Coordinates of C-alpha atoms in Angstrom, one line a residue:
M1 CA 101.8 82.5 122.6
S2 CA 103.7 84.1 119.2
K3 CA 106.4 84.0 118.6
S4 CA 106.5 85.7 115.5
S5 CA 104.7 88.5 116.0
G6 CA 105.2 89.0 119.9
V7 CA 108.3 91.3 119.0
I8 CA 107.7 94.7 120.5
A9 CA 109.6 97.7 119.1
P10 CA 111.5 99.4 121.7
R11 CA 111.4 102.7 123.0
S12 CA 114.9 104.2 121.3
E13 CA 112.4 103.8 117.4
A14 CA 110.4 106.1 118.6
E15 CA 112.9 108.7 119.8
A16 CA 115.4 108.1 117.2
F17 CA 112.3 108.5 114.6
F18 CA 111.6 112.2 117.1
A19 CA 115.3 113.1 116.9
A20 CA 114.7 112.6 113.3
H21 CA 111.4 114.7 113.1
P22 CA 111.1 116.8 115.9
D23 CA 108.0 118.9 113.6
I24 CA 105.9 115.7 114.1
D25 CA 103.4 116.3 117.0
S26 CA 100.2 114.2 115.1
I27 CA 100.4 110.2 115.6
E28 CA 97.8 108.1 114.7
L29 CA 97.8 104.4 116.7
I30 CA 96.8 102.0 113.9
Y31 CA 95.5 98.6 115.0
T32 CA 94.0 96.7 112.1
D33 CA 90.4 94.9 112.8
M34 CA 88.8 91.5 111.6
G35 CA 87.6 93.3 108.5
G36 CA 90.8 94.9 107.9
V37 CA 89.4 98.1 108.6
P38 CA 92.3 100.3 110.8
R39 CA 90.9 102.1 113.9
G40 CA 93.1 103.5 116.5
K41 CA 93.9 106.9 118.2
R42 CA 95.2 110.2 117.0
L43 CA 97.8 111.2 120.1
R44 CA 100.0 113.7 120.8
R45 CA 103.9 113.7 120.0
H46 CA 104.5 113.8 124.2
E47 CA 102.0 110.6 124.6
V48 CA 103.9 108.4 122.2
L49 CA 106.5 107.4 124.3
A50 CA 104.7 106.2 126.9
V51 CA 103.3 103.8 124.1
Y52 CA 106.3 102.5 123.0
D53 CA 107.0 102.1 127.1
S54 CA 104.1 100.0 128.5
G55 CA 101.4 100.7 126.0
R56 CA 98.3 101.9 125.3
M57 CA 95.0 101.3 126.9
M58 CA 92.3 99.6 125.1
P59 CA 88.7 98.2 125.3
G60 CA 88.5 94.5 124.1
S61 CA 85.6 94.5 122.3
I62 CA 87.9 96.6 119.3
T63 CA 88.7 93.0 118.4
V64 CA 85.4 91.8 117.4
V65 CA 83.7 94.7 115.5
D66 CA 82.0 94.0 112.2
I67 CA 82.5 95.7 109.0
T68 CA 80.5 99.2 110.0
G69 CA 82.9 99.5 113.6
Q70 CA 79.6 98.1 115.4
D71 CA 80.1 96.1 118.6
T72 CA 79.5 92.2 118.3
V73 CA 78.2 91.6 121.2
E74 CA 76.7 88.1 120.2
T75 CA 80.3 87.1 120.8
G76 CA 80.4 87.8 124.5
L77 CA 83.0 89.6 124.9
V78 CA 81.4 93.5 125.2
W79 CA 79.5 93.7 128.2
E80 CA 80.0 90.1 129.6
D81 CA 83.7 91.2 130.0
G82 CA 83.0 94.6 131.4
D83 CA 84.6 96.3 127.7
A84 CA 87.2 96.1 129.5
D85 CA 90.8 97.0 128.0
R86 CA 93.9 95.3 127.0
S87 CA 96.7 97.0 125.6
M88 CA 97.9 98.0 122.5
K89 CA 102.0 97.6 121.5
P90 CA 103.2 99.1 119.0
V91 CA 105.2 97.0 115.4
P92 CA 108.3 97.8 115.1
G93 CA 109.2 100.2 111.8
T94 CA 105.8 100.8 111.2
L95 CA 106.4 104.9 113.0
V96 CA 106.4 106.5 109.9
R97 CA 105.6 110.5 108.3
T98 CA 102.0 110.8 106.6
P99 CA 102.5 113.6 104.0
W100 CA 98.2 113.3 104.1
G101 CA 98.2 114.1 106.9
G102 CA 100.1 117.7 106.5
D103 CA 103.5 118.1 107.9
H104 CA 103.0 117.2 111.3
A105 CA 101.9 113.4 110.5
A106 CA 102.8 110.3 111.3
Q107 CA 101.3 107.0 112.4
F108 CA 102.1 103.8 113.8
L109 CA 101.0 99.8 113.4
T110 CA 99.9 98.3 117.3
S111 CA 99.4 94.6 118.3
F112 CA 97.1 94.2 120.7
Y113 CA 97.6 92.0 123.9
E114 CA 96.1 90.7 127.4
L115 CA 98.0 93.0 130.4
D116 CA 100.1 90.0 131.6
G117 CA 101.8 90.3 128.3
A118 CA 100.5 88.2 126.4
P119 CA 99.5 88.0 122.3
H120 CA 95.9 88.7 122.0
D121 CA 94.3 85.2 120.4
L122 CA 92.0 87.7 118.5
D123 CA 95.0 89.9 116.8
P124 CA 94.3 89.3 112.7
R125 CA 98.7 89.5 113.1
H126 CA 99.1 86.9 116.0
V127 CA 97.0 84.7 114.3
L128 CA 99.1 85.0 111.6
G129 CA 102.2 84.9 113.9
R130 CA 101.5 81.3 114.9
V131 CA 100.7 79.9 111.8
L132 CA 104.3 81.4 111.2
D133 CA 105.4 79.9 114.6
R134 CA 104.8 76.3 113.2
F135 CA 107.5 77.2 109.8
V136 CA 109.4 78.4 112.1
A137 CA 109.4 75.2 114.3
D138 CA 110.7 73.1 110.6
G139 CA 113.6 75.7 110.2
L140 CA 111.4 77.6 107.5
M141 CA 110.3 80.8 107.0
P142 CA 107.9 81.5 104.1
V143 CA 108.5 84.7 101.8
L144 CA 105.4 86.7 100.9
A145 CA 104.3 89.5 98.2
I146 CA 101.2 90.7 98.2
E147 CA 99.6 92.5 95.1
L148 CA 96.4 95.0 95.0
E149 CA 94.4 95.5 92.8
Y150 CA 92.0 98.7 93.0
Y151 CA 89.5 101.0 91.9
L152 CA 89.8 104.7 91.6
V153 CA 86.3 106.1 91.7
D154 CA 84.4 109.9 91.3
P155 CA 84.1 110.1 95.4
R156 CA 80.2 112.0 94.6
R157 CA 77.6 109.2 94.2
A158 CA 74.7 109.8 91.4
R159 CA 71.5 109.9 93.1
D160 CA 70.5 106.0 92.4
G161 CA 74.1 105.6 95.2
S162 CA 75.8 104.8 92.4
I163 CA 79.6 105.1 91.9
R164 CA 81.4 105.1 88.3
P165 CA 85.4 105.1 87.5
A166 CA 87.1 108.9 88.4
R167 CA 88.1 111.0 85.6
P168 CA 91.2 112.6 84.4
G169 CA 91.5 116.2 85.8
Y170 CA 91.5 117.2 82.6
S171 CA 87.9 114.9 81.1
R172 CA 84.0 115.3 82.0
D173 CA 83.6 112.3 80.1
T174 CA 83.9 109.1 82.6
P175 CA 86.2 106.2 81.1
R176 CA 84.2 103.6 79.6
N177 CA 87.2 101.3 77.6
V178 CA 88.7 98.2 78.9
E179 CA 92.6 99.5 78.0
V180 CA 94.3 96.9 80.3
Y181 CA 98.4 98.1 79.9
G182 CA 97.2 101.3 79.1
L183 CA 100.0 104.1 79.3
R184 CA 97.4 106.9 78.5
E185 CA 95.0 105.4 81.9
L186 CA 98.7 105.6 84.1
D187 CA 99.5 109.4 82.8
D188 CA 95.9 110.6 83.5
F189 CA 96.4 110.2 87.4
R190 CA 99.6 110.9 86.4
P191 CA 99.6 113.9 89.9
F192 CA 97.9 110.9 92.2
F193 CA 100.6 108.2 91.1
D194 CA 103.6 110.4 91.8
A195 CA 102.6 111.4 95.0
L196 CA 101.5 107.9 95.8
Y197 CA 105.1 106.8 95.5
T198 CA 106.9 109.8 96.9
A199 CA 104.9 108.4 100.4
A200 CA 105.4 105.4 99.8
D201 CA 109.8 105.6 99.7
G202 CA 109.2 108.1 102.6
Q203 CA 107.2 104.9 104.8
G204 CA 109.8 102.9 103.3
L205 CA 107.1 100.4 101.1
P206 CA 108.8 98.2 98.2
L207 CA 106.7 99.7 95.7
E208 CA 107.2 99.1 92.3
S209 CA 106.0 98.9 89.4
A210 CA 102.1 100.0 88.0
I211 CA 99.7 98.3 85.6
S212 CA 96.1 99.8 84.3
E213 CA 94.2 96.7 84.8
F214 CA 91.2 95.2 82.9
A215 CA 88.1 97.5 83.4
P216 CA 88.3 101.5 83.4
G217 CA 89.7 103.3 86.5
Q218 CA 91.2 99.9 87.8
F219 CA 94.6 99.5 88.9
E220 CA 97.0 97.1 90.6
L221 CA 101.4 98.1 91.6
T222 CA 103.1 95.5 93.4
L223 CA 105.1 95.5 96.7
R224 CA 108.5 93.4 97.0
H225 CA 108.3 90.6 98.4
K226 CA 109.5 90.1 101.5
P227 CA 111.5 87.1 103.7
D228 CA 109.0 88.0 106.5
G229 CA 105.3 87.6 105.8
L230 CA 104.4 89.5 108.7
R231 CA 105.9 92.2 107.8
A232 CA 105.1 91.3 104.0
C233 CA 100.7 92.1 105.4
D234 CA 102.3 95.1 107.2
D235 CA 103.5 96.5 104.3
A236 CA 99.8 95.4 102.6
I237 CA 97.9 97.6 105.0
M238 CA 100.0 100.6 105.9
Y239 CA 99.8 100.4 101.2
K240 CA 96.0 100.2 101.6
R241 CA 96.0 103.1 104.1
L242 CA 98.3 104.9 101.8
V243 CA 96.5 104.6 99.0
K244 CA 93.1 105.8 100.2
A245 CA 94.7 108.3 101.8
V246 CA 96.3 110.1 98.5
A247 CA 93.6 109.5 96.6
Q248 CA 91.5 111.6 98.7
A249 CA 94.2 114.2 98.6
H250 CA 93.6 114.1 95.0
G251 CA 89.5 114.0 95.1
L252 CA 89.4 110.5 94.7
E253 CA 88.1 107.4 96.0
A254 CA 90.0 104.6 96.5
T255 CA 88.0 100.9 96.5
F256 CA 89.5 98.1 97.9
M257 CA 85.8 96.5 97.3
A258 CA 85.7 93.2 95.7
K259 CA 83.1 94.1 92.6
P260 CA 82.0 97.4 93.1
F261 CA 80.7 97.0 89.6
A262 CA 78.6 94.6 88.7
E263 CA 79.7 94.3 84.6
Q264 CA 83.6 94.8 85.0
A265 CA 86.3 92.8 86.3
G266 CA 87.2 92.2 90.3
S267 CA 89.9 93.5 92.1
G268 CA 92.0 90.4 94.1
M269 CA 94.4 90.1 96.1
H270 CA 97.1 88.0 94.8
I271 CA 100.0 86.2 97.1
H272 CA 102.8 85.2 96.4
V273 CA 104.2 82.6 98.7
S274 CA 108.0 80.7 98.3
V275 CA 109.5 78.9 101.8
D276 CA 113.0 79.3 102.3
D277 CA 115.1 77.3 104.6
A278 CA 117.0 77.8 107.1
S279 CA 120.5 79.2 105.5
G280 CA 118.5 81.3 103.2
A281 CA 118.0 78.8 100.2
N282 CA 114.2 78.6 98.7
I283 CA 113.3 75.2 98.9
F284 CA 110.3 75.5 95.7
A285 CA 113.5 76.5 93.3
S286 CA 114.4 74.4 90.4
D287 CA 114.8 73.4 86.7
D288 CA 111.4 71.6 86.8
P289 CA 108.7 74.6 85.6
E290 CA 106.5 72.8 88.4
G291 CA 109.0 73.1 91.5
T292 CA 110.4 71.0 93.8
P293 CA 107.9 67.6 95.7
A294 CA 107.5 70.8 98.5
L295 CA 106.3 73.2 96.2
R296 CA 103.8 70.6 95.0
H297 CA 102.5 69.2 98.4
A298 CA 102.1 72.8 99.3
I299 CA 99.6 73.6 96.4
G300 CA 98.2 69.9 97.5
G301 CA 97.7 71.7 100.9
M302 CA 96.5 74.7 99.5
I303 CA 93.3 72.5 97.6
A304 CA 92.5 70.7 100.2
S305 CA 92.4 73.4 102.3
V306 CA 90.6 76.2 99.8
G307 CA 86.8 75.7 100.8
D308 CA 88.0 75.7 104.7
G309 CA 89.5 78.9 104.8
F310 CA 87.3 80.8 102.1
A311 CA 85.5 82.9 104.3
L312 CA 88.5 84.8 105.4
F313 CA 89.2 85.0 101.4
A314 CA 86.2 86.2 100.5
P315 CA 84.8 88.0 103.6
H316 CA 81.9 89.5 102.2
A317 CA 78.9 89.7 101.2
N318 CA 80.3 91.7 97.8
S319 CA 83.0 89.3 97.6
Y320 CA 81.5 86.4 96.3
R321 CA 79.7 88.6 93.0
R322 CA 83.6 88.4 91.9
F323 CA 83.5 84.6 91.2
K324 CA 82.4 84.6 87.5
A325 CA 83.9 82.1 85.3
N326 CA 86.1 83.8 82.3
S327 CA 86.6 86.7 84.8
Y328 CA 90.3 86.2 86.1
A329 CA 88.7 85.7 89.6
P330 CA 89.1 81.8 89.8
V331 CA 86.4 79.6 90.2
A332 CA 87.8 75.8 90.7
P333 CA 90.4 74.5 92.6
T334 CA 93.0 74.5 89.9
W335 CA 97.0 74.8 89.9
G336 CA 99.0 75.2 87.1
V337 CA 101.9 76.5 85.6
N338 CA 102.3 80.3 83.3
N339 CA 98.6 79.7 83.7
R340 CA 95.9 83.0 85.4
T341 CA 93.4 80.5 84.8
V342 CA 93.6 78.5 87.6
S343 CA 93.3 79.2 91.4
F344 CA 97.0 78.7 92.4
R345 CA 99.5 79.7 89.3
I346 CA 103.5 79.1 89.3
P347 CA 104.6 81.6 88.0
A348 CA 106.9 81.4 84.6
G349 CA 110.6 82.9 86.1
P350 CA 114.6 81.1 86.7
P351 CA 115.1 78.1 88.6
A352 CA 115.8 80.6 92.0
S353 CA 112.5 82.5 91.5
R354 CA 110.0 79.7 91.4
H355 CA 107.0 79.9 94.1
V356 CA 103.0 79.6 93.9
E357 CA 100.6 82.1 93.5
H358 CA 97.1 81.9 95.6
R359 CA 94.8 83.7 93.3
A360 CA 91.7 83.3 95.2
C361 CA 91.1 86.3 97.8
G362 CA 89.8 89.4 96.9
A363 CA 91.2 92.3 97.5
D364 CA 88.9 93.5 100.5
A365 CA 90.2 90.1 102.5
N366 CA 92.5 91.0 105.4
P367 CA 95.8 90.5 104.7
Y368 CA 96.9 89.1 107.9
L369 CA 93.8 86.5 107.8
A370 CA 93.9 85.8 104.2
A371 CA 97.9 84.4 104.8
A372 CA 96.9 83.0 107.5
A373 CA 95.2 80.6 106.3
V374 CA 96.7 80.2 102.6
L375 CA 99.9 79.2 105.0
A376 CA 98.3 77.1 106.9
G377 CA 96.9 75.0 104.0
M378 CA 100.2 75.0 102.4
H379 CA 101.6 73.8 106.1
H380 CA 99.6 71.3 106.0
G381 CA 99.9 69.7 102.4
M382 CA 104.3 69.9 102.8
T383 CA 103.4 67.9 106.6
N384 CA 101.4 65.2 105.4
R385 CA 102.4 65.8 101.5
T386 CA 99.3 66.3 100.0
D387 CA 99.6 65.4 96.1
P388 CA 97.7 68.4 93.6
G389 CA 96.9 65.8 91.2
A390 CA 97.5 66.9 87.2
A391 CA 98.4 70.2 86.7
V392 CA 95.9 72.6 84.2
V393 CA 97.4 73.0 81.1
G394 CA 94.5 75.6 78.9
N395 CA 91.6 77.1 80.0
G396 CA 91.2 75.9 84.3
Y397 CA 87.5 77.3 83.7
D398 CA 87.0 73.9 81.4
R399 CA 87.1 72.5 85.1
E400 CA 84.4 74.3 86.4
N401 CA 82.3 71.1 86.9
S402 CA 84.8 68.9 87.0
G403 CA 84.3 67.9 90.5
G404 CA 86.6 67.7 93.1
D405 CA 86.2 70.0 96.5
K406 CA 85.4 73.1 95.1
P407 CA 84.8 76.6 97.3
P408 CA 81.6 77.3 98.5
S409 CA 79.9 79.7 95.9
N410 CA 78.2 81.9 98.6
W411 CA 79.0 84.1 101.7
F412 CA 76.3 81.9 104.0
A413 CA 78.3 78.9 103.3
A414 CA 81.6 79.7 103.0
V415 CA 81.6 81.1 107.3
D416 CA 79.5 77.2 108.3
R417 CA 82.8 76.0 106.3
F418 CA 84.7 77.3 108.6
H419 CA 83.3 77.5 111.8
A420 CA 82.9 73.3 111.2
S421 CA 87.1 73.4 109.4
A422 CA 89.5 71.2 111.9
L423 CA 91.7 72.3 110.0
M424 CA 91.3 75.8 110.5
R425 CA 90.7 75.7 114.4
D426 CA 94.0 73.8 114.6
Y427 CA 96.3 76.4 112.8
L428 CA 94.3 79.5 113.6
G429 CA 93.0 78.4 116.9
D430 CA 89.5 77.2 118.1
R431 CA 88.2 80.8 119.4
F432 CA 89.4 83.2 116.3
V433 CA 87.6 80.7 114.8
D434 CA 84.3 80.6 117.1
M435 CA 83.9 84.4 117.1
F436 CA 85.3 85.5 113.2
S437 CA 82.4 83.1 112.1
I438 CA 79.7 85.0 114.9
V439 CA 80.6 88.3 113.9
K440 CA 79.9 87.1 110.1
R441 CA 76.5 85.6 111.1
V442 CA 75.7 89.2 113.0
E443 CA 77.0 90.7 109.3
Q444 CA 75.4 88.6 107.6
D445 CA 72.0 89.0 109.4
N446 CA 72.0 92.9 109.3
Y447 CA 73.2 93.2 105.6
F448 CA 69.9 91.0 104.3
S449 CA 67.5 92.8 107.1
V450 CA 67.7 95.4 104.9
V451 CA 64.6 95.9 102.2
P452 CA 67.2 96.9 98.2
T453 CA 65.9 98.8 95.9
L454 CA 65.7 96.0 93.7
D455 CA 63.3 94.3 95.5
Y456 CA 60.8 97.1 95.0
D457 CA 61.4 96.9 90.8
W458 CA 60.7 92.8 91.1
Y459 CA 58.6 92.2 93.9
L460 CA 56.8 95.3 94.2
R461 CA 54.2 94.9 91.1
N462 CA 54.6 91.3 90.8
A463 CA 54.5 89.4 93.9

């Protein structure tokens, strides 16, 4: 049982919320599946207190749906199980208003439990909780911040199905220039960003600086770090939903696809991690830019495990289009100080802020599962005092072919490696690794069963 993720919000939390917001009468119960997709139910006000008292029944098959929401019957957890119900129970601190849904709307996150009260072992939130329990047992607590890049695109596709960056309301021209860190690009979508900040403040999400990223229509806003790994990932889940909903309300589409445009930068999810001891002191803090031995051992574990966890860092077919040299998407298990060409970066900053930034994940990854794999590698490295080798100085992309255990280069190899990983099985659980692998292999079969237009362009006449 995960102690870290097993805390359930009390009834008093919902009672206080409804007392403060007597107009609320449309509340979405949200569960985050393996693919990171929010699923659930929309409830009336009078139904919600019962969820806080005893949970809400939902079929267990929701834990093994694929990215399209289809049951994965190959897991044996659908018909063989009778598609039996389990219980959704509320996550503390997540019952908040959703202004994009109107004046009477709200939402809350849930975790999945067995009927006997045990955390369901396939719930991504509980998978992360089990990894956090390893740190807690050692008197430690990871501190996380999650950065997400995304594109604003035109919700109307072209006739050939392609997409294009969103256009500002005053213009008929599609943006074409990169304009990294451009302020005009933020001004162009000011109504969207103003609404985003207002809604984030209303939901208690620690949303901070915004930048125009390395492609037209690409942006990144930062979430302040949290000394609670679960809550940091809850924030990321709520933030992604917030971005998509506010964009839709402004006639835009926000996408966290890893590589929506072949010729432009991909979108990453950067996970910043430090580790506090029982007194709240950062055990990575040091005057040395490379940090303490504990930080270097943590990086050593991340390097040793990145290939094993890559199916969680890059979970979809599109994910692998992002990894190209000189693209700010890392392609080798490298680390360095103040260097964005490596996979594991120690950012510049004061000694007390010393931490590591994991740069391998795509923005399409499930934050709970990606963080679980990152922290599993860190804990393994710290426990075994794993040496990361020398830090890279200069262009880390030059090290792409310099040897070492490179991450898998394609979706099939990544899932195979994940399925065979003793380390991932140790930290995430055998059944989770097996079920995730089955879901992904079925997705692979379904994805490659479709004949794309490119096949006709290349092979119709010439084959």
